[in-house]
Amino acid sequence: MTGTPGMVSDQTGTAGQFTDDENNFLPGLALSGRDIPLLEMVRCPVFILRDERIIWANGALCACFEATTEEFMGALLCDLLEERCREQIRCWFTRPRRKAGEQLIIDIHMAPVERRRRWFNAALTTITWNGDSAVVAFLQDIEDKKKNRTVEQQLRQSQKMESLGRLAGGVAHDMNNTLGAIMGFASVLQAEVHPGSPAADDLDQIMKACRKGRTLMLNLLGFARKGKFRRETFCVNTVIEDVLNLLKHSIPKKIAIVTRLTDAPLEIHGDPTQIHHAVMNLCLNAVDSMGDSGVLTVEVTTERVYESYDESTDLRELEKGEYAVIAVSDTGRGMEPEVAAMAFEPFFTTKPMGEASGLGLPMVYGTVKNHGGDVLLESRVNRGTTVTMMLPLADTNTRSDSSGGNERKTPSIARIATVMLVDDEEMIRLAGRRVLEKMGYGVLLARDGREALRLYGEHPDQISVVILDLIMPVMDGPETFVRLREIAPDLPILLSSGYSKEEKADQLLSLGADAFIQKPFDMQALRDILKGLVETEPTL
């Protein structure tokens, strides 16, 4: 006998169709008080309902909860069930002309008041009891099976999201390289055409499209947990207040905002900009789901996760400790279970084509995971949605650290303004050469770290600064950085990557790298960074 909440089966037959591992009990469709001794002999939990209230329960049911019969007698079945199990039960009970022998099989999560709920597979059958219509329920305890199934589902989901993250990160990295080449050549052409000409307007549109693509890739990198990340200690309540102050001027007037913040400030260690974007994204999604009216609720609480945290929950991967809990709720249309199950997958959206990228919730997921937290989503059709972010509270001994480069104040004095660009992508090298030459710099190109070391060995007095890609074959960026530092401790090195600044970049910055720039970069951004690294002005 199988069934799940929301996946019920109606069958016509007798209650005797229920069979557990130890018993094969086959009562008739008409029962009375004389059958109670027989029902008590059944080892599985059994109860009888009339008008949806329990009028009799056997000892096996009470033993499951270490409860007394009085705790069940007269109770409405739906009051004992978890909310998601109630609707199907109500629909079955209220269906007209239900015949004797008609059966409902469903998984239910139930317990008497103030007891811990357990999962059962239930077979409810219409019978007559002492001459009146009633329902007998035979239960099979599936608590352990349900836990194992939940663990398996969580493992599969985690593996799927991890695979999607790797795929999304790789796609975004390669796309950023492509956009970088387009933006590089376009920026060179912009400097050569007459302002206001049709060609200039076309180039403006190309750059606009590239920047839009860059933003899309940043969101994709956010899901892949490779987004820009700076670390500092900040107050959660302050971020929430900033988001709502921006939001309240742009949402329909009939949408009310309810805020419940903690009295004491909660501090977390991470990137406040990313958390700000994540909360704003959740709020905007909530507003979209409600249309012109509704209630948006943002609540901040705390929760402690213990080593023995309930395995049946969705929070098993969290480390033990104190967490800030940010819950964003709406009174909108909600989601079907199959839709909610896909909500965090990249590019999945229920909005019409062209109205959304499908990267909002994946970006939230990536951001929270990047901060050592977790995200939960609960949604019911026509009841609304709640998305909960759990973020570890900051250690009181944690200190903010800079996201910039090292503390060196005096850059080396270059004899000539020559840049060595190290990148394995040919189109990046060619576009980079054009951009740098347009700025007035001399340019040397290397396709990997080994070639970069060779070129520096040949031109040690000529190279003023190195632009170093992090991910390359033969010899990657981190190894190249270490080797260059050994032979040229004062050589300015600008890190570059199609990923946003990630762990590798942060490690190299702490070891003395001077700055980081993310591809695709435009001409002005690169010019500003190089100007700060190279004392000798380029020759224009």
Coordinates of C-alpha atoms in Angstrom, one line a residue:
M1 CA 0.0 0.0 0.0
T2 CA 1.5 3.3 -1.1
G3 CA 0.5 6.9 -1.2
T4 CA 1.9 10.4 -0.7
P5 CA 0.4 13.7 0.3
G6 CA -1.1 15.1 -2.9
M7 CA -0.9 11.7 -4.6
V8 CA -3.9 9.7 -3.4
S9 CA -5.7 6.7 -4.8
D10 CA -9.4 5.9 -4.5
Q11 CA -10.3 2.3 -4.7
T12 CA -13.5 0.4 -4.2
G13 CA -13.3 -2.6 -2.0
T14 CA -13.2 -3.6 1.6
A15 CA -11.0 -2.7 4.5
G16 CA -9.6 -6.2 4.3
Q17 CA -7.6 -5.0 1.3
F18 CA -5.0 -3.6 3.8
T19 CA -2.3 -6.0 4.7
D20 CA 0.8 -5.4 6.8
D21 CA 3.8 -7.7 7.3
E22 CA 2.4 -9.5 10.3
N23 CA -1.4 -9.6 9.9
N24 CA -4.0 -10.3 7.3
F25 CA -7.2 -8.9 8.7
L26 CA -10.3 -9.0 6.7
P27 CA -13.4 -7.6 8.5
G28 CA -16.7 -7.1 6.8
L29 CA -18.1 -3.8 5.7
A30 CA -20.6 -3.7 8.6
L31 CA -19.0 -3.5 12.1
S32 CA -20.3 -3.0 15.6
G33 CA -19.0 -2.8 19.2
R34 CA -19.0 -6.6 19.2
D35 CA -16.0 -6.5 16.8
I36 CA -13.8 -4.4 19.1
P37 CA -12.0 -7.5 20.6
L38 CA -11.2 -8.6 17.0
L39 CA -10.0 -5.1 16.1
E40 CA -7.8 -5.0 19.2
M41 CA -6.0 -8.1 18.0
V42 CA -4.7 -6.3 15.0
R43 CA -1.1 -5.3 15.6
C44 CA -1.2 -2.3 13.2
P45 CA -2.8 1.0 14.4
V46 CA -6.5 1.2 13.7
F47 CA -9.2 3.9 14.4
I48 CA -12.8 4.5 13.5
L49 CA -14.2 7.9 12.4
R50 CA -17.7 9.3 12.2
D51 CA -18.2 12.8 10.8
E52 CA -14.4 13.0 10.6
R53 CA -14.0 12.6 14.4
I54 CA -12.3 9.6 16.0
I55 CA -14.8 7.5 18.0
W56 CA -12.6 4.5 18.7
A57 CA -8.9 3.7 18.6
N58 CA -7.0 0.5 19.3
G59 CA -4.1 0.1 21.7
A60 CA -1.5 -0.2 18.8
L61 CA -2.3 3.4 17.8
C62 CA -1.9 4.7 21.4
A63 CA 1.4 2.7 21.7
C64 CA 2.9 4.5 18.7
F65 CA 2.7 7.8 20.5
E66 CA 2.8 6.6 24.1
A67 CA -0.6 8.2 24.4
T68 CA -3.9 7.4 26.0
T69 CA -7.1 6.6 24.3
E70 CA -8.6 9.8 25.6
E71 CA -6.1 11.9 23.6
F72 CA -7.7 10.5 20.4
M73 CA -11.4 10.2 21.3
G74 CA -13.5 13.0 19.7
A75 CA -10.6 14.6 17.9
L76 CA -11.0 15.8 14.3
L77 CA -8.7 13.8 12.1
C78 CA -7.6 16.9 10.3
D79 CA -6.5 18.5 13.6
L80 CA -4.1 15.7 14.1
L81 CA -2.6 16.0 10.6
E82 CA 0.2 18.2 9.2
E83 CA -1.4 20.9 7.1
R84 CA -0.3 19.5 3.7
C85 CA -2.1 16.2 4.4
R86 CA -5.5 17.8 5.3
E87 CA -6.8 18.9 1.9
Q88 CA -7.0 15.5 0.3
I89 CA -8.6 14.0 3.4
R90 CA -11.3 16.7 3.5
C91 CA -12.0 16.3 -0.2
W92 CA -12.5 12.6 0.2
F93 CA -14.8 13.0 3.2
T94 CA -16.9 15.6 1.6
R95 CA -17.4 13.8 -1.7
P96 CA -21.1 13.0 -2.2
R97 CA -22.5 9.5 -2.5
R98 CA -19.5 7.8 -1.1
K99 CA -20.3 4.1 -1.1
A100 CA -19.5 1.4 1.5
G101 CA -16.2 -0.2 0.7
E102 CA -14.8 2.9 -1.1
Q103 CA -11.2 3.4 -0.1
L104 CA -8.6 6.1 0.1
I105 CA -4.9 5.3 0.4
I106 CA -2.6 8.1 1.4
D107 CA 0.5 8.9 3.4
I108 CA -0.3 11.0 6.5
H109 CA 1.8 12.8 9.1
M110 CA -0.2 12.7 12.3
A111 CA -0.1 12.7 16.1
P112 CA -2.3 13.7 19.0
V113 CA -2.0 17.2 20.3
E114 CA 1.5 18.1 21.7
R115 CA 3.0 14.8 20.5
R116 CA 5.6 14.4 17.8
R117 CA 4.1 13.5 14.5
R118 CA 4.9 10.2 12.7
W119 CA 4.4 9.2 9.1
F120 CA 1.9 6.4 8.3
N121 CA 0.6 4.9 5.2
A122 CA -3.2 4.9 5.8
A123 CA -6.0 2.9 4.2
L124 CA -9.4 4.6 4.9
T125 CA -12.4 2.6 4.0
T126 CA -16.1 3.5 4.2
I127 CA -18.1 1.1 6.4
T128 CA -21.1 1.0 8.7
W129 CA -20.6 1.1 12.4
N130 CA -23.5 0.1 14.6
G131 CA -25.7 0.8 11.6
D132 CA -24.4 4.2 10.8
S133 CA -22.0 5.4 8.1
A134 CA -18.4 5.5 9.4
V135 CA -14.8 5.1 8.2
V136 CA -12.2 2.6 9.5
A137 CA -8.5 3.5 9.1
F138 CA -5.7 1.0 9.1
L139 CA -2.2 2.5 9.4
Q140 CA 1.2 1.2 8.6
D141 CA 4.1 3.0 10.3
I142 CA 6.5 4.3 7.6
E143 CA 8.5 6.8 9.7
D144 CA 11.9 5.1 9.1
K145 CA 11.2 4.6 5.4
K146 CA 10.1 8.2 5.0
K147 CA 13.3 9.4 6.7
N148 CA 15.4 7.3 4.4
R149 CA 13.5 8.5 1.4
T150 CA 13.9 12.1 2.5
V151 CA 17.7 11.6 2.9
E152 CA 17.9 10.0 -0.6
Q153 CA 15.9 12.8 -2.1
Q154 CA 18.1 15.4 -0.4
L155 CA 21.2 13.7 -1.6
R156 CA 19.9 13.5 -5.2
Q157 CA 18.8 17.1 -5.1
S158 CA 22.2 18.2 -3.7
Q159 CA 24.1 16.3 -6.4
K160 CA 21.8 17.7 -9.1
M161 CA 22.3 21.3 -7.9
E162 CA 26.1 20.8 -7.6
S163 CA 26.2 19.4 -11.2
L164 CA 24.1 22.3 -12.4
G165 CA 26.3 24.7 -10.6
R166 CA 29.5 23.4 -12.3
L167 CA 27.7 23.5 -15.6
A168 CA 26.5 27.0 -15.0
G169 CA 29.9 28.2 -13.8
G170 CA 31.6 26.8 -16.9
V171 CA 29.1 28.3 -19.3
A172 CA 29.3 31.7 -17.6
H173 CA 33.1 31.6 -17.6
D174 CA 33.3 30.9 -21.4
M175 CA 30.6 33.4 -22.1
N176 CA 32.4 36.1 -20.2
N177 CA 35.5 35.4 -22.3
T178 CA 33.4 35.8 -25.5
L179 CA 31.8 39.0 -24.2
G180 CA 35.2 40.3 -23.2
A181 CA 36.5 39.9 -26.8
I182 CA 33.4 41.6 -28.2
M183 CA 33.6 44.5 -25.7
G184 CA 37.3 44.9 -26.3
F185 CA 37.1 45.2 -30.1
A186 CA 33.9 47.4 -29.8
S187 CA 35.6 49.8 -27.3
V188 CA 38.5 50.2 -29.7
L189 CA 36.1 51.0 -32.6
Q190 CA 34.2 53.5 -30.4
A191 CA 37.4 55.5 -30.0
E192 CA 37.9 55.6 -33.8
V193 CA 34.4 56.5 -35.1
H194 CA 32.8 60.0 -35.1
P195 CA 30.5 60.5 -32.1
G196 CA 26.9 60.7 -33.1
S197 CA 27.5 58.8 -36.4
P198 CA 25.4 55.7 -37.2
A199 CA 28.4 53.5 -36.6
A200 CA 28.8 55.1 -33.1
D201 CA 25.2 54.4 -32.3
D202 CA 25.6 50.8 -33.5
L203 CA 28.6 50.3 -31.3
D204 CA 26.7 51.8 -28.3
Q205 CA 24.0 49.1 -28.8
I206 CA 26.7 46.4 -29.0
M207 CA 28.2 47.6 -25.7
K208 CA 24.7 47.8 -24.2
A209 CA 23.9 44.3 -25.2
C210 CA 27.3 43.0 -23.9
R211 CA 26.7 44.7 -20.5
K212 CA 23.3 43.1 -20.3
G213 CA 24.9 39.7 -21.1
R214 CA 27.5 40.4 -18.4
T215 CA 24.8 41.0 -15.8
L216 CA 23.1 37.8 -16.8
M217 CA 26.4 35.9 -16.4
L218 CA 27.0 37.5 -13.0
N219 CA 23.6 36.0 -11.9
L220 CA 24.6 32.6 -13.3
L221 CA 27.9 32.8 -11.5
G222 CA 25.9 33.6 -8.3
F223 CA 24.0 30.3 -8.7
A224 CA 27.3 28.5 -9.4
R225 CA 28.6 30.0 -6.1
K226 CA 31.5 31.6 -8.0
G227 CA 30.2 35.2 -7.7
K228 CA 32.0 38.2 -6.4
F229 CA 32.4 37.8 -2.7
R230 CA 33.8 40.2 -0.1
R231 CA 34.0 39.4 3.6
E232 CA 33.0 41.8 6.3
T233 CA 30.8 41.6 9.4
F234 CA 27.5 43.4 9.0
C235 CA 24.0 43.7 10.6
V236 CA 21.2 41.7 9.1
N237 CA 18.5 44.1 10.2
T238 CA 20.3 47.0 8.5
V239 CA 20.3 45.1 5.2
I240 CA 16.5 44.3 5.6
E241 CA 15.7 47.9 6.3
D242 CA 17.7 49.1 3.3
V243 CA 15.9 46.7 1.0
L244 CA 12.4 47.7 2.3
N245 CA 13.2 51.4 2.1
L246 CA 14.0 51.0 -1.6
L247 CA 11.1 48.6 -2.2
K248 CA 8.3 50.6 -0.6
H249 CA 8.4 53.4 -3.2
S250 CA 8.1 51.0 -6.2
I251 CA 5.4 48.5 -5.2
P252 CA 1.6 48.8 -5.6
K253 CA 0.1 50.8 -2.8
K254 CA -2.3 48.0 -1.9
I255 CA 0.5 45.7 -1.0
A256 CA 1.2 46.0 2.8
I257 CA 4.7 45.4 4.1
V258 CA 4.9 43.7 7.5
T259 CA 8.4 43.7 9.2
R260 CA 9.4 41.7 12.2
L261 CA 13.0 42.2 13.2
T262 CA 14.9 41.1 16.2
D263 CA 15.4 43.5 19.1
A264 CA 19.2 42.8 19.3
P265 CA 21.3 43.3 16.2
L266 CA 22.3 40.0 14.4
E267 CA 25.6 40.1 12.7
I268 CA 26.8 37.7 9.9
H269 CA 30.2 37.5 8.2
G270 CA 30.1 37.8 4.4
D271 CA 29.1 40.0 1.5
P272 CA 26.4 42.5 2.4
T273 CA 25.8 43.4 -1.2
Q274 CA 25.1 39.8 -2.1
I275 CA 22.7 39.4 0.8
H276 CA 21.0 42.7 -0.1
H277 CA 20.5 41.4 -3.7
A278 CA 19.2 38.1 -2.4
V279 CA 16.6 39.6 -0.1
M280 CA 15.6 42.2 -2.7
N281 CA 15.1 39.3 -5.2
L282 CA 12.9 37.4 -2.8
C283 CA 10.8 40.5 -2.1
L284 CA 10.4 41.3 -5.8
N285 CA 9.3 37.7 -6.5
A286 CA 6.8 38.0 -3.7
V287 CA 5.4 41.2 -5.0
D288 CA 5.1 39.8 -8.5
S289 CA 3.1 36.8 -7.2
M290 CA 0.6 39.0 -5.5
G291 CA -0.2 41.4 -8.3
D292 CA -1.9 44.6 -7.1
S293 CA -2.7 43.7 -3.5
G294 CA -1.6 41.5 -0.7
V295 CA 0.8 41.3 2.3
L296 CA 4.6 41.0 2.1
T297 CA 6.1 39.8 5.4
V298 CA 9.8 39.9 6.2
E299 CA 10.7 38.3 9.4
V300 CA 14.1 37.9 11.1
T301 CA 14.6 35.4 13.9
T302 CA 17.4 33.2 15.2
E303 CA 17.7 29.4 15.4
R304 CA 20.3 27.1 16.8
V305 CA 21.2 24.0 14.8
Y306 CA 22.5 21.1 16.9
E307 CA 24.5 18.1 16.0
S308 CA 21.5 16.0 16.5
Y309 CA 19.3 18.2 14.3
D310 CA 16.2 16.4 13.1
E311 CA 17.2 14.3 10.1
S312 CA 13.7 14.6 8.6
T313 CA 14.1 18.3 8.0
D314 CA 15.8 20.0 5.1
L315 CA 18.6 21.4 7.2
R316 CA 20.8 18.4 7.7
E317 CA 23.8 20.0 5.8
L318 CA 24.1 22.9 8.1
E319 CA 27.0 23.1 10.6
K320 CA 25.9 23.3 14.2
G321 CA 25.7 26.8 15.7
E322 CA 23.5 29.9 15.7
Y323 CA 21.8 31.1 12.5
A324 CA 20.0 34.2 11.4
V325 CA 16.7 33.2 9.8
I326 CA 15.3 35.6 7.2
A327 CA 11.8 34.6 6.0
V328 CA 10.1 36.4 3.1
S329 CA 6.4 35.5 2.8
D330 CA 3.6 36.6 0.5
T331 CA -0.1 36.0 0.2
G332 CA 0.1 35.4 -3.6
R333 CA -1.0 32.6 -5.8
G334 CA 1.6 30.0 -4.6
M335 CA 3.1 27.2 -6.5
E336 CA 2.2 23.6 -7.3
P337 CA 4.5 21.1 -5.7
E338 CA 6.1 20.1 -9.0
V339 CA 6.8 23.8 -9.7
A340 CA 8.2 24.5 -6.3
A341 CA 10.6 21.5 -6.7
M342 CA 12.2 23.2 -9.7
A343 CA 12.2 26.8 -8.4
F344 CA 16.0 26.9 -7.7
E345 CA 17.0 25.5 -11.1
P346 CA 18.7 28.0 -13.4
F347 CA 16.6 29.3 -16.3
F348 CA 13.4 27.8 -14.9
T349 CA 10.6 30.4 -14.8
T350 CA 6.8 30.4 -14.9
K351 CA 6.7 33.9 -16.3
P352 CA 6.1 34.5 -20.0
M353 CA 9.0 34.4 -22.4
G354 CA 11.2 37.5 -22.2
E355 CA 9.8 38.7 -18.8
A356 CA 12.3 36.8 -16.6
S357 CA 15.7 35.1 -16.9
G358 CA 14.9 32.3 -14.5
L359 CA 18.1 33.2 -12.5
G360 CA 16.6 35.0 -9.5
L361 CA 16.1 32.1 -7.1
P362 CA 19.2 30.2 -8.3
M363 CA 21.2 33.4 -7.5
V364 CA 19.7 33.4 -4.0
Y365 CA 20.5 29.7 -3.6
G366 CA 24.1 30.2 -4.7
T367 CA 24.6 33.3 -2.5
V368 CA 23.2 31.6 0.7
K369 CA 25.2 28.4 0.1
N370 CA 28.3 30.5 -0.5
H371 CA 27.8 32.0 3.0
G372 CA 27.5 28.5 4.6
G373 CA 23.7 28.6 4.9
D374 CA 20.7 27.0 3.4
V375 CA 17.4 28.0 1.7
L376 CA 14.0 26.5 2.2
L377 CA 10.9 27.1 0.2
E378 CA 7.3 26.4 1.2
S379 CA 4.4 27.1 -1.0
R380 CA 0.7 26.2 -1.3
V381 CA -1.6 27.1 -4.2
N382 CA -3.7 30.2 -3.4
R383 CA -2.1 30.3 0.0
G384 CA 1.2 32.0 -0.8
T385 CA 4.9 31.2 -0.5
T386 CA 7.6 31.5 2.1
V387 CA 11.3 31.4 1.3
T388 CA 13.6 31.1 4.3
M389 CA 17.3 31.9 4.3
M390 CA 19.4 30.6 7.1
L391 CA 22.8 32.3 7.5
P392 CA 25.4 31.5 10.2
L393 CA 25.9 34.3 12.7
A394 CA 29.3 35.8 12.9
D395 CA 31.8 34.7 15.4
T396 CA 32.4 37.6 17.8
N397 CA 36.1 37.3 17.2
T398 CA 35.7 37.6 13.4
R399 CA 37.2 40.7 11.9
S400 CA 36.4 42.2 8.6
D401 CA 39.0 41.8 5.9
S402 CA 39.6 43.8 2.8
S403 CA 38.4 42.6 -0.5
G404 CA 41.0 44.6 -2.3
G405 CA 44.6 43.8 -2.9
N406 CA 47.6 43.8 -0.6
E407 CA 48.7 46.7 1.6
R408 CA 51.6 47.8 -0.6
K409 CA 51.3 51.5 -0.9
T410 CA 54.1 52.2 -3.4
P411 CA 53.9 50.5 -6.8
S412 CA 57.1 49.7 -8.6
I413 CA 58.5 52.3 -11.0
A414 CA 58.3 50.9 -14.5
R415 CA 60.9 52.0 -16.9
I416 CA 58.6 51.7 -19.9
A417 CA 54.8 51.3 -19.8
T418 CA 54.5 47.7 -21.2
V419 CA 51.8 45.3 -20.2
M420 CA 52.2 41.5 -20.4
L421 CA 48.7 39.9 -21.0
V422 CA 48.6 36.2 -20.0
D423 CA 45.5 34.4 -21.2
D424 CA 44.8 31.1 -22.9
E425 CA 41.9 32.5 -25.0
E426 CA 43.2 33.8 -28.3
M427 CA 40.3 36.2 -28.8
I428 CA 41.0 37.7 -25.4
R429 CA 44.7 38.2 -26.2
L430 CA 43.9 39.8 -29.6
A431 CA 41.2 42.1 -28.2
G432 CA 43.3 42.9 -25.2
R433 CA 46.2 43.9 -27.4
R434 CA 44.0 46.3 -29.4
V435 CA 42.6 47.8 -26.2
L436 CA 46.0 48.2 -24.5
E437 CA 47.7 49.6 -27.6
K438 CA 44.8 52.1 -28.0
M439 CA 45.5 53.2 -24.4
G440 CA 49.2 53.8 -25.4
Y441 CA 50.8 50.8 -23.7
G442 CA 53.2 48.4 -25.2
V443 CA 51.9 44.8 -25.2
L444 CA 53.4 41.3 -24.8
L445 CA 51.2 38.3 -25.1
A446 CA 51.5 34.9 -23.4
R447 CA 49.1 32.0 -23.8
D448 CA 49.9 30.3 -20.5
G449 CA 52.1 30.6 -17.4
R450 CA 55.1 28.9 -18.9
E451 CA 55.2 31.2 -21.8
A452 CA 54.8 34.2 -19.4
L453 CA 57.8 33.2 -17.4
R454 CA 59.9 32.8 -20.6
L455 CA 58.8 36.3 -21.8
Y456 CA 59.5 37.9 -18.5
G457 CA 63.0 36.3 -18.4
E458 CA 63.6 37.8 -21.9
H459 CA 62.2 41.3 -21.0
P460 CA 62.6 41.8 -17.3
D461 CA 63.2 45.5 -17.5
Q462 CA 60.5 46.2 -20.1
I463 CA 57.4 44.7 -18.5
S464 CA 55.6 47.2 -16.2
V465 CA 52.6 45.2 -15.2
V466 CA 51.1 41.7 -15.7
I467 CA 47.4 40.9 -16.4
L468 CA 47.2 37.3 -15.3
D469 CA 44.2 35.0 -16.1
L470 CA 43.6 32.5 -13.3
I471 CA 42.4 29.4 -15.3
M472 CA 44.8 28.2 -18.0
P473 CA 46.3 24.9 -19.2
V474 CA 50.0 24.0 -18.9
M475 CA 50.6 26.4 -15.9
D476 CA 47.6 28.1 -14.3
G477 CA 47.3 31.5 -12.8
P478 CA 48.1 30.7 -9.1
E479 CA 51.3 28.8 -10.0
T480 CA 52.4 31.5 -12.4
F481 CA 51.8 34.2 -9.8
V482 CA 54.0 32.4 -7.3
R483 CA 56.8 31.9 -9.8
L484 CA 56.7 35.5 -10.9
R485 CA 56.8 36.7 -7.3
E486 CA 59.9 34.6 -6.7
I487 CA 61.8 36.4 -9.5
A488 CA 60.1 39.8 -9.4
P489 CA 58.7 40.6 -5.9
D490 CA 57.7 44.2 -6.8
L491 CA 56.1 43.5 -10.2
P492 CA 52.5 44.7 -10.2
I493 CA 50.1 41.8 -11.0
L494 CA 46.5 42.3 -12.0
L495 CA 44.4 39.1 -11.7
S496 CA 41.7 38.5 -14.2
S497 CA 39.1 35.8 -14.6
G498 CA 35.8 35.0 -16.4
Y499 CA 34.6 33.9 -13.0
S500 CA 33.9 36.6 -10.4
K501 CA 36.5 37.0 -7.7
E502 CA 36.6 33.6 -6.0
E503 CA 38.6 31.8 -3.4
K504 CA 41.7 31.5 -5.5
A505 CA 41.8 35.2 -6.3
D506 CA 41.3 36.1 -2.6
Q507 CA 44.2 33.8 -1.7
L508 CA 46.5 35.5 -4.2
L509 CA 45.4 39.0 -3.2
S510 CA 46.3 38.1 0.4
L511 CA 49.7 36.9 -0.9
G512 CA 50.5 40.2 -2.6
A513 CA 48.5 40.4 -5.9
D514 CA 47.7 44.0 -6.6
A515 CA 44.1 44.0 -7.9
F516 CA 41.4 41.9 -9.6
I517 CA 39.3 42.7 -12.6
Q518 CA 36.5 40.5 -13.9
K519 CA 36.1 39.7 -17.5
P520 CA 34.4 41.1 -19.6
F521 CA 35.9 44.4 -18.6
D522 CA 35.5 47.7 -20.5
M523 CA 38.2 50.1 -21.6
Q524 CA 37.7 52.7 -18.9
A525 CA 37.7 50.1 -16.0
L526 CA 41.0 48.6 -17.2
R527 CA 42.5 52.1 -17.7
D528 CA 41.7 53.2 -14.2
I529 CA 43.2 50.1 -12.6
L530 CA 46.4 50.2 -14.7
K531 CA 46.8 53.9 -13.9
G532 CA 47.0 53.0 -10.2
L533 CA 49.5 50.2 -10.8
V534 CA 51.9 51.8 -13.2
E535 CA 53.7 55.1 -12.4
T536 CA 55.0 55.6 -15.9
E537 CA 52.2 57.1 -18.1
P538 CA 51.5 55.2 -21.3
T539 CA 52.7 56.8 -24.5
L540 CA 49.7 58.1 -26.5

